[in-house]
Amino acid sequence: MGKLLVIIGATVAVFGGFFMLQGLGIIMWPAESFMLANETWVTNGAIIMVAGLLVVILGRRIGRR
C-alpha cells in the first residue's frame, strides 16, 4: 500500500509541476490548452504538487511499518 501511495503521489506532484510551468508560460504545450500563461494555474499547480508530496510522505510512513 505504501509503495502505491508513493507512486500516485509522485505522479500527482509531477502533474502539479507541469500545470505550474504551463501557467507561468514556460511550457506552451499543448497549444490549445486553457492553462497557458494563466496565473490561476500557477497557484492551482502548486496546491496540486503539495498535495502529491503529502501523499508521498504518507506512503513512505505507511511503508515503514
Tab-separated table of C-alpha atoms in Angstrom:
chain	number	residue	atom	x	y	z
A	1	MET	CA	0.000	0.000	0.000
A	2	GLY	CA	2.811	2.383	0.847
A	3	LYS	CA	4.569	1.965	-2.492
A	4	LEU	CA	1.329	2.545	-4.359
A	5	LEU	CA	0.747	5.795	-2.469
A	6	VAL	CA	4.281	6.936	-3.244
A	7	ILE	CA	3.770	6.268	-6.960
A	8	ILE	CA	0.401	8.007	-7.026
A	9	GLY	CA	1.681	10.968	-5.007
A	10	ALA	CA	4.745	11.379	-7.203
A	11	THR	CA	2.578	11.296	-10.327
A	12	VAL	CA	0.234	13.925	-8.902
A	13	ALA	CA	3.209	16.102	-7.884
A	14	VAL	CA	4.690	15.894	-11.392
A	15	PHE	CA	1.369	16.914	-12.931
A	16	GLY	CA	1.133	19.807	-10.486
A	17	GLY	CA	4.577	20.981	-11.549
A	18	PHE	CA	3.573	20.666	-15.197
A	19	PHE	CA	0.464	22.762	-14.555
A	20	MET	CA	2.591	25.396	-12.804
A	21	LEU	CA	5.008	25.587	-15.720
A	22	GLN	CA	2.110	25.928	-18.138
A	23	GLY	CA	0.619	28.699	-16.019
A	24	LEU	CA	3.952	30.510	-15.987
A	25	GLY	CA	4.153	30.250	-19.773
A	26	ILE	CA	7.348	28.165	-19.668
A	27	ILE	CA	5.707	25.103	-21.211
A	28	MET	CA	3.449	26.217	-24.054
A	29	TRP	CA	2.093	22.788	-24.940
A	30	PRO	CA	-0.488	21.759	-25.988
A	31	ALA	CA	-1.171	24.925	-27.921
A	32	GLU	CA	-4.940	24.789	-27.371
A	33	SER	CA	-4.660	24.426	-23.574
A	34	PHE	CA	-6.587	26.945	-21.488
A	35	MET	CA	-3.847	26.835	-18.817
A	36	LEU	CA	-1.147	28.528	-20.880
A	37	ALA	CA	0.172	31.752	-19.322
A	38	ASN	CA	-2.741	31.756	-16.875
A	39	GLU	CA	-1.636	32.759	-13.371
A	40	THR	CA	-4.515	30.861	-11.782
A	41	TRP	CA	-2.796	27.632	-12.827
A	42	VAL	CA	0.407	28.618	-11.094
A	43	THR	CA	-1.498	28.573	-7.803
A	44	ASN	CA	-3.556	25.505	-8.685
A	45	GLY	CA	-0.443	23.634	-9.793
A	46	ALA	CA	1.370	24.486	-6.572
A	47	ILE	CA	-1.553	23.215	-4.499
A	48	ILE	CA	-1.739	20.019	-6.541
A	49	MET	CA	2.023	19.497	-6.244
A	50	VAL	CA	1.979	19.962	-2.468
A	51	ALA	CA	-0.946	17.527	-2.181
A	52	GLY	CA	1.019	14.972	-4.190
A	53	LEU	CA	4.075	15.422	-1.993
A	54	LEU	CA	1.947	14.923	1.114
A	55	VAL	CA	0.677	11.642	-0.346
A	56	VAL	CA	4.302	10.609	-0.980
A	57	ILE	CA	5.184	11.356	2.648
A	58	LEU	CA	2.136	9.411	3.838
A	59	GLY	CA	3.055	6.476	1.613
A	60	ARG	CA	6.614	6.425	2.924
A	61	ARG	CA	5.384	6.419	6.517
A	62	ILE	CA	2.960	3.582	5.836
A	63	GLY	CA	5.687	1.639	4.001
A	64	ARG	CA	7.998	1.728	7.025
A	65	ARG	CA	5.545	-0.101	9.297
